[in-house]
């Protein structure tokens, strides 16, 4: 049956909100050129639209609009405790884009942001400048694609290429670009250096179908991994977050079999393993916004303000996957979140 | 339910006729017309920000609006552009300088515009002053910003829609009731068609089926049979909620436990132990 609701909603980026101050910015103009039919609404500050009260995240996600803005204030943040540092002492992340075109039911962005609209900060040079300032003090491991999926919007925005170019001219800087994107056509544009780690999130097809809406299939992600490795890129596979669902062992086992069959895992930089965990404030908002979302309504255990699966289940799931990975990978290449 | 607000009766009459709305004689503060079956309740607010805000606040409080409802403001306005229906994507209140952005989620065939809301009727001097910077077109009314602000206590920005029809150029000439009637009638089909479409839109998926009366009584009975404390009881509800969502066969697990004499429990201590077993079995 045709989804009546979808017929009523505007198409992706039907409206673009632009901060008055950056209307003439070259990146604003470049991005706008991709949406010739969009209605442009001029605004004073991105928060005037992004931070309105009582917004509906799920509805907005069905008709996502774009906000182009200038980010002021702090641009680099220390890595959150729920994130893996992969042994890097100076672990930071940055958000030059907020929100994601994919619609993963378990995504913390649904609890973190009041709006589902995409925000792109066009003043990338300011980010670069702050990175340079920090590099004067110490090396830096920087995750640039946490609060969005930069690669999924690369054709429109081009930030991955800009970050890659920046890394190649700066020593002591290591970048992680987390993604679920699997666009093999983009491989040639990505940096073939060990300082840019392309971190692909891997999930069983059952999880992808059930919870990771509009994301590429497992087959596509494996094919993309192969292309990246062939091109000489540094690739990390992230089995994080692992999502519980009845029969999880079978689904995760089949995924590992499929990966082992196609990918020489020893060519990977490393892999990460971690079960779903989230701050209590984010989960509360997610449950309110999505009363029928099974992932969010799991009876989690609360520990110091963070929800996670019950200890025994968490141990069971992470050990299972870690042991399966250890069949073909040395232990030092397997990073388990609980090991932090 | 669609809560429709117009400033004047002449702006309301097309809807009263099309949706066969009946006057609510029990309300004396504002003129109100409704048709429960059609899911429309229309209020004539009167002209100006204070009247409009009062009406919205009053209606929303009386009827306890919900997340599935919609607020629609339709009315005539002054504008720089020629006729037609305009959907407002930006509403600025002149007196405070505050700007509001209703969500633009629904596809439509209208033109879009920025709207200014002021306290007084537009005259040539004010018009020249306000419209000077808006070459692309702008509208001016006396209610929308107030309706948005009063409405935002009850509705999200995705639940509020502002439609305006340009009746004049703001040159101080009086717009007659007949002119407004004519303008509204000219666009009645598009306006009513849009509202018909909105009536069919479901804002939130209902989860009423998840906790049916049977499931509620199952939860209560189980709570009693497990001698649940408040904390255990909340945890039990949480587990059942998840199991209902993913379709776990809760009944089969419970039937087995009752058949084996594991339920009901004789005291709190046994209840605690059985609850742990139940949780384990539900997630096997």
Coordinates of C-alpha atoms in Angstrom, one line a residue:
Chain A
X1 CA 0.0 0.0 0.0
X2 CA 1.2 3.5 -0.8
X3 CA 2.3 5.4 2.2
X4 CA -0.2 8.3 2.4
X5 CA 1.9 10.3 4.7
X6 CA 5.0 10.2 2.5
X7 CA 2.9 11.6 -0.4
X8 CA 2.1 14.7 1.6
X9 CA 5.7 15.5 2.7
X10 CA 8.1 17.8 0.9
X11 CA 11.1 16.3 -0.8
X12 CA 14.6 16.3 0.7
X13 CA 16.0 19.8 1.0
X14 CA 12.9 21.5 -0.4
X15 CA 13.8 24.4 1.8
X16 CA 17.3 25.8 2.6
X17 CA 17.7 28.1 5.6
X18 CA 20.8 30.4 5.3
X19 CA 22.3 32.6 7.9
X20 CA 22.3 36.1 6.5
X21 CA 26.0 36.6 7.2
X22 CA 27.1 33.7 5.0
X23 CA 24.8 34.1 2.1
X24 CA 27.6 35.1 -0.2
X25 CA 30.1 32.5 1.1
X26 CA 31.5 30.4 -1.7
X27 CA 30.6 27.1 0.0
X28 CA 27.0 28.4 0.5
X29 CA 26.8 29.1 -3.2
X30 CA 28.4 25.8 -4.1
X31 CA 25.9 23.8 -2.0
X32 CA 23.0 25.9 -3.2
X33 CA 23.9 25.0 -6.8
X34 CA 23.0 21.4 -6.0
X35 CA 19.4 22.4 -5.1
X36 CA 18.2 24.8 -7.8
X37 CA 14.5 24.2 -7.0
X38 CA 14.8 24.7 -3.2
X39 CA 13.1 27.7 -1.5
X40 CA 15.7 29.8 0.3
X41 CA 14.7 31.3 3.7
X42 CA 17.1 33.8 5.2
X43 CA 17.7 33.6 8.9
X44 CA 19.8 35.4 11.5
X45 CA 21.2 32.4 13.4
X46 CA 20.9 28.7 12.7
X47 CA 19.5 28.1 16.3
X48 CA 16.5 30.2 15.4
X49 CA 15.3 27.3 13.3
X50 CA 17.3 24.3 14.7
X51 CA 16.5 24.9 18.4
X52 CA 12.8 25.6 18.2
X53 CA 10.8 23.9 20.9
X54 CA 8.5 20.9 20.4
X55 CA 9.9 19.9 17.0
X56 CA 9.1 16.4 15.7
X57 CA 12.4 14.6 14.9
X58 CA 10.7 11.7 13.1
X59 CA 8.5 13.9 10.9
X60 CA 11.3 16.3 10.1
X61 CA 13.5 13.3 9.1
X62 CA 10.8 12.4 6.5
X63 CA 11.2 15.8 4.9
X64 CA 14.7 16.9 5.9
X65 CA 15.7 20.5 5.2
X66 CA 19.1 22.1 5.1
X67 CA 20.5 24.9 7.3
X68 CA 23.7 26.6 6.2
X69 CA 25.5 28.4 9.0
X70 CA 28.7 29.7 10.5
X71 CA 29.9 27.9 13.6
X72 CA 31.3 30.1 16.3
X73 CA 32.9 29.3 19.7
X74 CA 34.5 26.0 20.4
X75 CA 35.1 23.9 17.4
X76 CA 37.0 20.9 18.8
X77 CA 35.7 18.8 21.6
X78 CA 37.4 16.1 23.7
X79 CA 36.2 12.6 22.9
X80 CA 33.1 11.4 24.9
X81 CA 33.5 8.6 27.4
X82 CA 31.2 6.3 25.3
X83 CA 33.4 6.7 22.3
X84 CA 36.6 4.6 21.6
X85 CA 39.9 6.4 21.5
X86 CA 41.8 3.5 19.9
X87 CA 44.7 4.1 22.1
X88 CA 45.2 7.7 21.1
X89 CA 46.1 10.0 23.9
X90 CA 44.8 13.2 22.3
X91 CA 41.3 12.1 21.1
X92 CA 39.1 14.9 19.9
X93 CA 36.0 15.2 17.7
X94 CA 34.5 18.0 15.7
X95 CA 31.1 18.7 14.1
X96 CA 31.3 20.6 10.8
X97 CA 27.9 19.1 10.0
X98 CA 25.0 18.1 12.3
X99 CA 22.5 15.3 11.6
X100 CA 22.5 12.6 9.0
X101 CA 20.7 11.7 5.9
X102 CA 20.5 8.1 7.1
X103 CA 17.8 7.1 9.6
X104 CA 19.1 4.6 12.1
X105 CA 16.6 4.0 14.8
X106 CA 19.2 3.7 17.5
X107 CA 21.2 6.8 16.5
X108 CA 22.1 9.1 19.5
X109 CA 21.5 12.1 17.3
X110 CA 17.8 11.6 17.7
X111 CA 18.3 12.2 21.4
X112 CA 21.0 14.8 21.1
X113 CA 19.5 17.3 18.7
X114 CA 16.1 19.0 18.9
X115 CA 15.7 19.0 15.1
X116 CA 16.3 16.5 12.3
X117 CA 17.2 19.2 9.8
X118 CA 20.8 19.0 8.5
X119 CA 23.1 21.8 9.5
X120 CA 26.3 22.4 7.5
X121 CA 28.8 24.9 8.9
X122 CA 30.5 26.6 5.9
X123 CA 33.4 28.1 7.8
X124 CA 35.7 25.1 7.5
X125 CA 38.8 27.3 7.5
X126 CA 38.0 28.2 11.2
X127 CA 38.1 24.5 12.0
X128 CA 41.4 24.0 10.2
X129 CA 42.8 27.0 12.1
X130 CA 41.8 25.5 15.5
X131 CA 43.3 22.2 14.6
X132 CA 46.5 24.0 13.7
X133 CA 46.5 25.7 17.0
X134 CA 46.1 22.4 18.8
X135 CA 48.8 20.7 16.7
X136 CA 51.3 23.3 18.1
X137 CA 50.7 21.8 21.5
X138 CA 50.4 18.0 20.8
X139 CA 49.5 15.4 18.2
X140 CA 45.8 15.0 17.5
X141 CA 43.5 12.1 16.7
X142 CA 40.4 13.8 15.4
X143 CA 37.0 12.2 14.5
X144 CA 35.3 14.4 12.0
X145 CA 32.2 12.4 11.2
X146 CA 30.5 11.6 14.5
X147 CA 27.5 13.8 14.4
X148 CA 26.8 13.3 10.8
X149 CA 27.9 11.0 7.9
X150 CA 30.2 13.3 5.9
X151 CA 30.9 10.7 3.2
X152 CA 27.2 10.2 2.5
X153 CA 26.9 13.9 1.6
X154 CA 30.3 14.2 -0.1
X155 CA 28.9 14.7 -3.6
X156 CA 27.0 17.8 -2.4
X157 CA 29.3 19.2 0.3
X158 CA 32.9 17.8 -0.4
X159 CA 34.1 18.1 3.1
X160 CA 35.8 14.7 3.2
X161 CA 38.1 15.8 0.4
X162 CA 38.8 19.1 2.1
X163 CA 39.8 17.3 5.3
X164 CA 41.9 14.8 3.4
X165 CA 43.8 17.6 1.7
X166 CA 44.3 19.3 5.0
X167 CA 45.7 16.1 6.7
X168 CA 48.2 15.7 3.9
X169 CA 49.8 19.0 4.7
X170 CA 49.9 18.6 8.4
X171 CA 52.0 16.2 10.5
X172 CA 50.9 14.6 13.7
X173 CA 47.3 14.7 12.7
X174 CA 45.3 11.5 12.3
X175 CA 41.7 11.7 11.1
X176 CA 38.8 9.2 11.5
X177 CA 35.9 9.4 9.1
X178 CA 33.1 7.2 10.3
X179 CA 30.5 6.2 7.7
X180 CA 27.9 3.8 6.6
X181 CA 28.2 5.1 3.0
X182 CA 29.3 2.6 0.4
X183 CA 29.6 4.7 -2.8
X184 CA 32.4 2.9 -4.7
X185 CA 32.5 5.8 -7.2
X186 CA 34.1 8.0 -4.5
X187 CA 37.1 5.7 -3.7
X188 CA 39.4 7.6 -6.1
X189 CA 38.8 10.9 -4.3
X190 CA 39.7 9.6 -0.8
X191 CA 43.2 9.9 0.6
X192 CA 45.4 6.9 0.4
X193 CA 47.3 7.6 3.6
X194 CA 47.5 5.9 7.0
X195 CA 46.6 9.3 8.6
X196 CA 43.0 9.2 7.2
X197 CA 41.1 6.2 8.6
X198 CA 37.9 5.4 6.9
X199 CA 35.8 3.7 9.6
X200 CA 33.0 1.7 8.1
X201 CA 30.1 0.6 10.4
X202 CA 29.3 -3.0 9.8
X203 CA 25.9 -4.5 10.8
X204 CA 24.2 -7.8 10.0
X205 CA 21.7 -7.4 7.1
X206 CA 18.9 -8.1 9.5
X207 CA 19.9 -5.1 11.7
X208 CA 20.3 -2.9 8.5
X209 CA 16.9 -3.9 7.3
X210 CA 15.2 -3.5 10.6
X211 CA 16.9 -0.4 12.1
X212 CA 19.3 1.3 9.7
X213 CA 16.9 2.8 7.2
X214 CA 18.1 4.1 3.9
X215 CA 21.7 2.8 4.5
X216 CA 23.6 0.6 2.1
X217 CA 23.3 -3.1 2.4
X218 CA 26.0 -5.3 4.1
X219 CA 27.0 -6.5 0.6
X220 CA 27.5 -3.0 -0.6
X221 CA 29.5 -2.1 2.5
X222 CA 31.7 -5.1 2.0
X223 CA 32.2 -4.2 -1.7
X224 CA 33.1 -0.7 -0.7
X225 CA 35.6 -2.0 1.9
X226 CA 37.3 -4.1 -0.7
X227 CA 37.6 -1.1 -3.1
X228 CA 39.1 1.0 -0.4
X229 CA 41.6 -1.6 0.6
X230 CA 42.5 -2.2 -3.1
X231 CA 43.1 1.6 -3.4
X232 CA 45.4 1.6 -0.4
X233 CA 43.2 3.4 2.0
X234 CA 43.4 2.9 5.7
X235 CA 40.2 1.1 6.7
X236 CA 38.7 0.3 10.1
X237 CA 35.6 -1.8 10.5
X238 CA 33.4 -0.8 13.4
X239 CA 31.1 -3.5 14.8
X240 CA 29.7 -0.8 17.0
X241 CA 27.0 -0.5 18.0
X242 CA 26.0 -4.1 18.2
X243 CA 22.3 -4.2 18.5
X244 CA 20.4 -6.9 20.4
X245 CA 17.6 -8.6 18.6
X246 CA 16.2 -12.1 19.1
X247 CA 18.6 -14.5 17.3
X248 CA 21.5 -12.0 17.4
X249 CA 24.1 -14.7 17.6
X250 CA 23.0 -16.2 14.2
X251 CA 22.8 -12.8 12.5
X252 CA 26.2 -11.5 13.8
X253 CA 27.8 -14.9 13.1
X254 CA 26.5 -14.9 9.5
X255 CA 27.9 -11.3 9.0
X256 CA 31.3 -12.3 10.2
X257 CA 31.3 -15.4 7.9
X258 CA 30.4 -13.1 5.0
X259 CA 33.2 -10.6 5.9
X260 CA 35.8 -13.3 6.3
X261 CA 34.8 -14.8 3.0
X262 CA 35.4 -11.6 1.0
X263 CA 37.8 -9.4 3.0
X264 CA 41.4 -10.1 4.0
X265 CA 40.9 -8.7 7.4
X266 CA 44.6 -8.5 8.1
X267 CA 44.7 -5.6 5.7
X268 CA 42.5 -3.6 8.0
X269 CA 44.0 -1.0 10.3
X270 CA 42.0 -2.4 13.2
X271 CA 38.4 -3.2 14.2
X272 CA 36.2 -2.0 17.0
X273 CA 33.5 -3.9 18.9
X274 CA 30.9 -2.4 21.2
X275 CA 27.3 -2.9 22.2
X276 CA 24.8 -0.1 22.1
X277 CA 25.1 2.4 24.9
X278 CA 23.7 5.9 25.3
X279 CA 23.4 8.7 27.8
X280 CA 20.2 8.6 29.8
X281 CA 19.1 12.1 28.6
X282 CA 19.4 11.1 25.0
X283 CA 17.5 7.9 25.5
X284 CA 14.7 9.7 27.3
X285 CA 14.2 12.0 24.3
X286 CA 14.4 9.1 21.9
X287 CA 11.7 7.2 23.7
X288 CA 9.5 10.2 23.8
X289 CA 9.9 10.9 20.1
X290 CA 9.6 7.2 19.0
X291 CA 7.2 5.3 21.2
X292 CA 7.3 2.3 18.9
X293 CA 11.1 2.0 18.5
X294 CA 12.1 -1.4 19.8
X295 CA 15.8 -0.5 20.0
X296 CA 15.2 2.5 22.2
X297 CA 12.7 0.6 24.5
X298 CA 15.0 -2.2 25.4
X299 CA 15.1 -2.6 29.2
X300 CA 18.6 -1.3 29.6
X301 CA 20.7 -1.0 32.7
X302 CA 21.6 2.4 33.9
X303 CA 25.2 2.9 35.1
X304 CA 26.4 6.4 36.0
X305 CA 24.0 8.1 33.7
X306 CA 24.6 5.8 30.7
X307 CA 22.3 3.1 29.5
X308 CA 23.7 -0.2 28.3
X309 CA 22.5 -3.8 27.8
X310 CA 22.5 -5.9 31.0
X311 CA 26.0 -6.8 32.0
X312 CA 25.7 -10.5 31.1
X313 CA 24.1 -9.8 27.7
X314 CA 26.7 -7.2 26.9
X315 CA 29.5 -9.5 27.8
X316 CA 28.0 -12.3 25.8
X317 CA 27.5 -10.2 22.7
X318 CA 30.9 -8.5 22.7
X319 CA 32.8 -11.7 23.6
X320 CA 31.1 -13.6 20.8
X321 CA 32.1 -11.1 18.2
X322 CA 35.6 -10.5 19.6
X323 CA 36.2 -14.2 19.6
X324 CA 35.0 -14.6 16.1
X325 CA 37.2 -11.8 14.9
X326 CA 40.1 -13.2 16.8
X327 CA 39.9 -16.3 14.6
X328 CA 41.6 -14.2 11.9
X329 CA 42.9 -11.1 13.5
X330 CA 45.6 -10.5 16.1
X331 CA 44.2 -9.3 19.4
X332 CA 46.0 -6.0 19.3
X333 CA 43.9 -5.1 16.3
X334 CA 40.6 -5.7 18.1
X335 CA 39.5 -2.7 20.2
X336 CA 36.6 -3.5 22.5
X337 CA 34.9 -0.4 24.0
X338 CA 34.9 -1.9 27.5
X339 CA 38.7 -2.2 27.2
X340 CA 39.0 1.6 27.4
Chain B
X1 CA -8.7 17.7 14.7
X2 CA -7.8 20.8 12.7
X3 CA -8.2 24.0 14.7
X4 CA -8.8 26.8 12.2
X5 CA -8.5 30.4 13.1
X6 CA -9.6 33.4 11.1
X7 CA -9.8 37.0 12.2
X8 CA -13.1 37.8 10.4
X9 CA -16.3 36.0 9.8
X10 CA -16.0 36.8 6.1
X11 CA -12.8 34.9 6.1
X12 CA -14.5 31.9 7.8
X13 CA -17.7 31.6 5.8
X14 CA -16.2 29.5 3.0
X15 CA -15.1 26.9 5.5
X16 CA -18.4 27.0 7.4
X17 CA -20.2 26.2 4.2
X18 CA -17.8 23.7 2.7
X19 CA -17.3 21.6 5.9
X20 CA -20.9 22.2 7.1
X21 CA -19.8 23.6 10.4
X22 CA -22.3 24.3 13.1
X23 CA -22.2 27.2 15.5
X24 CA -21.3 26.4 19.0
X25 CA -23.8 28.4 21.1
X26 CA -22.2 27.4 24.4
X27 CA -19.1 29.5 23.7
X28 CA -19.8 33.2 23.9
X29 CA -16.3 34.8 24.0
X30 CA -15.4 34.0 20.4
X31 CA -17.6 32.8 17.5
X32 CA -16.9 29.1 17.1
X33 CA -18.1 26.6 14.4
X34 CA -17.4 22.9 14.4
X35 CA -18.0 19.6 12.7
X36 CA -16.7 16.7 14.9
X37 CA -17.1 14.2 12.1
X38 CA -15.1 16.4 9.7
X39 CA -12.5 17.0 12.4
X40 CA -12.6 20.8 12.1
X41 CA -13.2 23.4 14.7
X42 CA -13.1 27.0 13.5
X43 CA -12.8 30.1 15.7
X44 CA -13.3 33.7 14.6
X45 CA -10.7 35.5 16.7
X46 CA -11.4 39.2 15.9
X47 CA -8.7 41.6 14.5
X48 CA -5.3 42.1 16.1
X49 CA -2.6 40.2 18.0
X50 CA -4.2 40.3 21.5
X51 CA -7.6 39.0 20.2
X52 CA -5.9 36.3 18.2
X53 CA -3.6 35.1 21.0
X54 CA -6.5 35.1 23.4
X55 CA -8.7 33.0 21.1
X56 CA -5.9 30.5 20.4
X57 CA -5.1 30.1 24.1
X58 CA -8.7 29.8 25.0
X59 CA -9.5 27.2 22.4
X60 CA -6.4 25.1 23.1
X61 CA -7.0 25.1 26.8
X62 CA -10.7 24.2 26.5
X63 CA -10.2 21.3 24.0
X64 CA -6.9 20.0 25.3
X65 CA -5.2 19.8 21.9
X66 CA -2.9 16.9 21.3
X67 CA 0.2 16.0 19.2
X68 CA -2.1 14.7 16.4
X69 CA -3.9 18.1 16.0
X70 CA -3.1 20.9 13.6
X71 CA -3.4 24.7 13.9
X72 CA -4.2 26.5 10.7
X73 CA -4.5 30.3 10.4
X74 CA -6.2 31.5 7.2
X75 CA -6.8 35.2 6.5
X76 CA -6.4 38.2 4.2
X77 CA -3.4 40.5 4.4
X78 CA -1.7 43.3 2.6
X79 CA 1.1 42.4 0.3
X80 CA 3.5 43.5 -2.4
X81 CA 2.7 40.6 -4.6
X82 CA -0.5 40.0 -6.7
X83 CA -3.3 37.7 -5.6
X84 CA -3.1 34.1 -4.8
X85 CA -2.6 32.0 -1.7
X86 CA 0.6 32.4 0.2
X87 CA 2.1 29.9 2.7
X88 CA 4.2 31.7 5.3
X89 CA 7.7 30.4 5.8
X90 CA 8.8 33.1 8.1
X91 CA 6.7 35.3 10.5
X92 CA 8.2 38.4 12.1
X93 CA 6.5 40.3 14.9
X94 CA 7.2 44.0 14.2
X95 CA 6.7 45.1 17.8
X96 CA 9.3 42.7 19.3
X97 CA 11.5 42.0 16.2
X98 CA 11.1 38.3 17.0
X99 CA 10.9 35.9 14.0
X100 CA 9.2 32.5 13.9
X101 CA 9.6 29.7 11.5
X102 CA 6.7 27.2 11.0
X103 CA 7.9 23.9 9.7
X104 CA 7.4 23.4 6.0
X105 CA 6.9 19.7 5.8
X106 CA 3.9 19.4 3.6
X107 CA 3.9 19.6 -0.1
X108 CA 1.6 22.3 -1.5
X109 CA 0.8 24.3 -4.6
X110 CA 0.9 27.7 -3.0
X111 CA 3.5 30.4 -3.3
X112 CA 5.6 31.0 -0.1
X113 CA 6.2 34.3 1.6
X114 CA 7.7 36.1 4.6
X115 CA 5.0 37.7 6.7
X116 CA 5.2 40.7 9.0
X117 CA 2.7 41.0 11.8
X118 CA 1.9 44.5 13.1
X119 CA -0.4 46.0 15.7
X120 CA -2.0 48.6 13.4
X121 CA -3.6 48.7 10.0
X122 CA -1.0 49.3 7.3
X123 CA -0.9 52.8 5.8
X124 CA 1.2 54.2 3.0
X125 CA 3.9 55.5 5.4
X126 CA 4.3 52.3 7.4
X127 CA 4.1 50.2 4.2
X128 CA 6.9 52.2 2.5
X129 CA 9.0 51.8 5.6
X130 CA 8.4 48.1 6.0
X131 CA 8.4 46.9 2.5
X132 CA 11.4 48.9 1.3
X133 CA 13.9 46.1 2.0
X134 CA 11.8 43.2 0.6
X135 CA 12.0 43.3 -3.1
X136 CA 11.0 39.6 -3.5
X137 CA 7.6 40.2 -1.9
X138 CA 6.3 40.3 1.6
X139 CA 2.9 40.2 3.3
X140 CA 1.6 42.1 6.3
X141 CA -1.2 41.0 8.7
X142 CA -2.2 41.7 12.3
X143 CA -2.5 38.2 13.8
X144 CA -0.1 35.5 12.6
X145 CA 2.9 36.1 15.0
X146 CA 0.5 36.2 17.9
X147 CA -1.2 33.0 16.8
X148 CA 2.2 31.3 16.4
X149 CA 3.3 32.4 19.9
X150 CA 0.1 31.4 21.6
X151 CA -0.1 28.2 19.6
X152 CA 3.5 27.2 20.5
X153 CA 2.4 26.5 24.0
X154 CA 0.3 23.7 22.6
X155 CA 1.7 22.8 19.2
X156 CA 5.0 22.1 17.6
X157 CA 6.2 24.1 14.6
X158 CA 5.3 21.1 12.4
X159 CA 1.7 21.5 13.5
X160 CA 1.1 25.1 12.6
X161 CA 0.3 26.4 9.1
X162 CA -0.3 30.0 8.1
X163 CA -2.1 30.7 4.8
X164 CA -2.6 34.3 3.6
X165 CA -4.5 35.8 0.7
X166 CA -3.4 39.3 -0.4
X167 CA -6.4 41.6 -0.4
X168 CA -4.7 45.0 -0.9
X169 CA -1.4 46.8 -1.2
X170 CA -1.5 48.4 2.2
X171 CA -2.3 51.8 0.8
X172 CA -4.8 52.7 3.5
X173 CA -7.9 52.1 1.4
X174 CA -10.5 50.1 3.3
X175 CA -11.1 46.6 2.2
X176 CA -14.8 45.8 2.2
X177 CA -16.5 42.7 3.5
X178 CA -17.7 42.0 0.0
X179 CA -14.2 42.1 -1.4
X180 CA -13.0 39.7 1.2
X181 CA -16.0 37.4 0.5
X182 CA -15.1 37.5 -3.2
X183 CA -11.4 36.8 -2.6
X184 CA -12.1 33.9 -0.2
X185 CA -14.7 32.4 -2.6
X186 CA -12.3 32.7 -5.5
X187 CA -9.8 30.5 -3.6
X188 CA -12.3 28.3 -1.7
X189 CA -11.5 25.2 -3.7
X190 CA -7.8 25.3 -3.1
X191 CA -8.1 26.2 0.6
X192 CA -10.7 23.6 1.4
X193 CA -8.8 21.0 -0.7
X194 CA -5.6 21.6 1.3
X195 CA -7.5 21.2 4.5
X196 CA -9.1 18.0 3.2
X197 CA -5.6 16.7 2.5
X198 CA -4.3 17.7 6.0
X199 CA -7.2 15.9 7.6
X200 CA -5.9 12.6 6.3
X201 CA -2.4 13.1 7.5
X202 CA -1.4 11.1 10.6
X203 CA 1.0 13.0 12.8
X204 CA 2.0 10.2 15.0
X205 CA 1.7 6.4 14.7
X206 CA -0.7 5.3 17.4
X207 CA 0.6 2.8 19.9
X208 CA -2.8 2.3 21.6
X209 CA -2.8 -1.3 20.4
X210 CA 0.4 -2.1 22.2
X211 CA -1.1 -1.8 25.6
X212 CA -4.6 -3.3 25.2
X213 CA -6.9 -3.8 28.1
X214 CA -5.9 -7.5 28.1
X215 CA -2.2 -6.6 28.3
X216 CA -2.8 -4.1 31.1
X217 CA -4.6 -6.7 33.1
X218 CA -1.9 -9.3 32.4
X219 CA 0.7 -6.8 33.7
X220 CA -1.3 -6.1 36.8
X221 CA -1.9 -9.8 37.5
X222 CA 1.7 -10.7 36.9
X223 CA 2.8 -7.8 39.2
X224 CA 0.6 -9.3 42.0
X225 CA 1.8 -12.9 41.3
X226 CA 5.4 -11.8 41.5
X227 CA 4.8 -9.7 44.6
X228 CA 6.4 -6.8 42.8
X229 CA 7.8 -3.7 44.6
X230 CA 7.4 -0.3 42.7
X231 CA 10.8 -0.7 41.2
X232 CA 10.2 -4.3 40.1
X233 CA 6.8 -3.3 38.7
X234 CA 8.3 -0.5 36.6
X235 CA 10.9 -2.9 35.3
X236 CA 8.3 -5.5 34.6
X237 CA 6.3 -3.0 32.5
X238 CA 9.5 -2.0 30.7
X239 CA 10.3 -5.7 29.8
X240 CA 6.7 -6.4 28.7
X241 CA 6.7 -3.2 26.6
X242 CA 9.8 -4.2 24.8
X243 CA 8.5 -7.8 24.3
X244 CA 5.2 -6.5 22.8
X245 CA 7.2 -4.3 20.5
X246 CA 9.4 -7.1 19.1
X247 CA 6.6 -9.6 19.2
X248 CA 8.0 -12.0 21.8
X249 CA 5.5 -14.7 22.7
X250 CA 5.1 -13.6 26.3
X251 CA 1.9 -15.7 26.8
X252 CA 3.7 -18.9 26.0
X253 CA 6.5 -18.2 28.5
X254 CA 4.0 -17.3 31.2
X255 CA 1.7 -20.3 30.5
X256 CA 4.7 -22.6 30.9
X257 CA 5.7 -20.9 34.2
X258 CA 2.1 -21.1 35.6
X259 CA 1.8 -24.8 34.5
X260 CA 5.1 -25.6 36.3
X261 CA 3.8 -24.0 39.4
X262 CA 6.5 -21.3 39.3
X263 CA 3.8 -18.7 39.3
X264 CA 2.1 -17.3 41.4
X265 CA 4.9 -16.8 44.0
X266 CA 4.3 -17.2 47.7
X267 CA 6.3 -14.2 48.8
X268 CA 8.6 -11.3 47.7
X269 CA 11.8 -13.3 47.9
X270 CA 10.5 -16.0 45.6
X271 CA 8.9 -13.3 43.4
X272 CA 12.3 -11.6 42.9
X273 CA 13.9 -14.9 41.9
X274 CA 11.1 -15.8 39.5
X275 CA 11.3 -12.3 37.9
X276 CA 14.9 -12.9 37.1
X277 CA 14.0 -16.2 35.5
X278 CA 11.2 -14.6 33.6
X279 CA 13.5 -11.9 32.2
X280 CA 16.0 -14.5 31.2
X281 CA 13.4 -16.6 29.4
X282 CA 12.0 -13.6 27.6
X283 CA 15.4 -12.8 26.1
X284 CA 16.4 -16.4 25.3

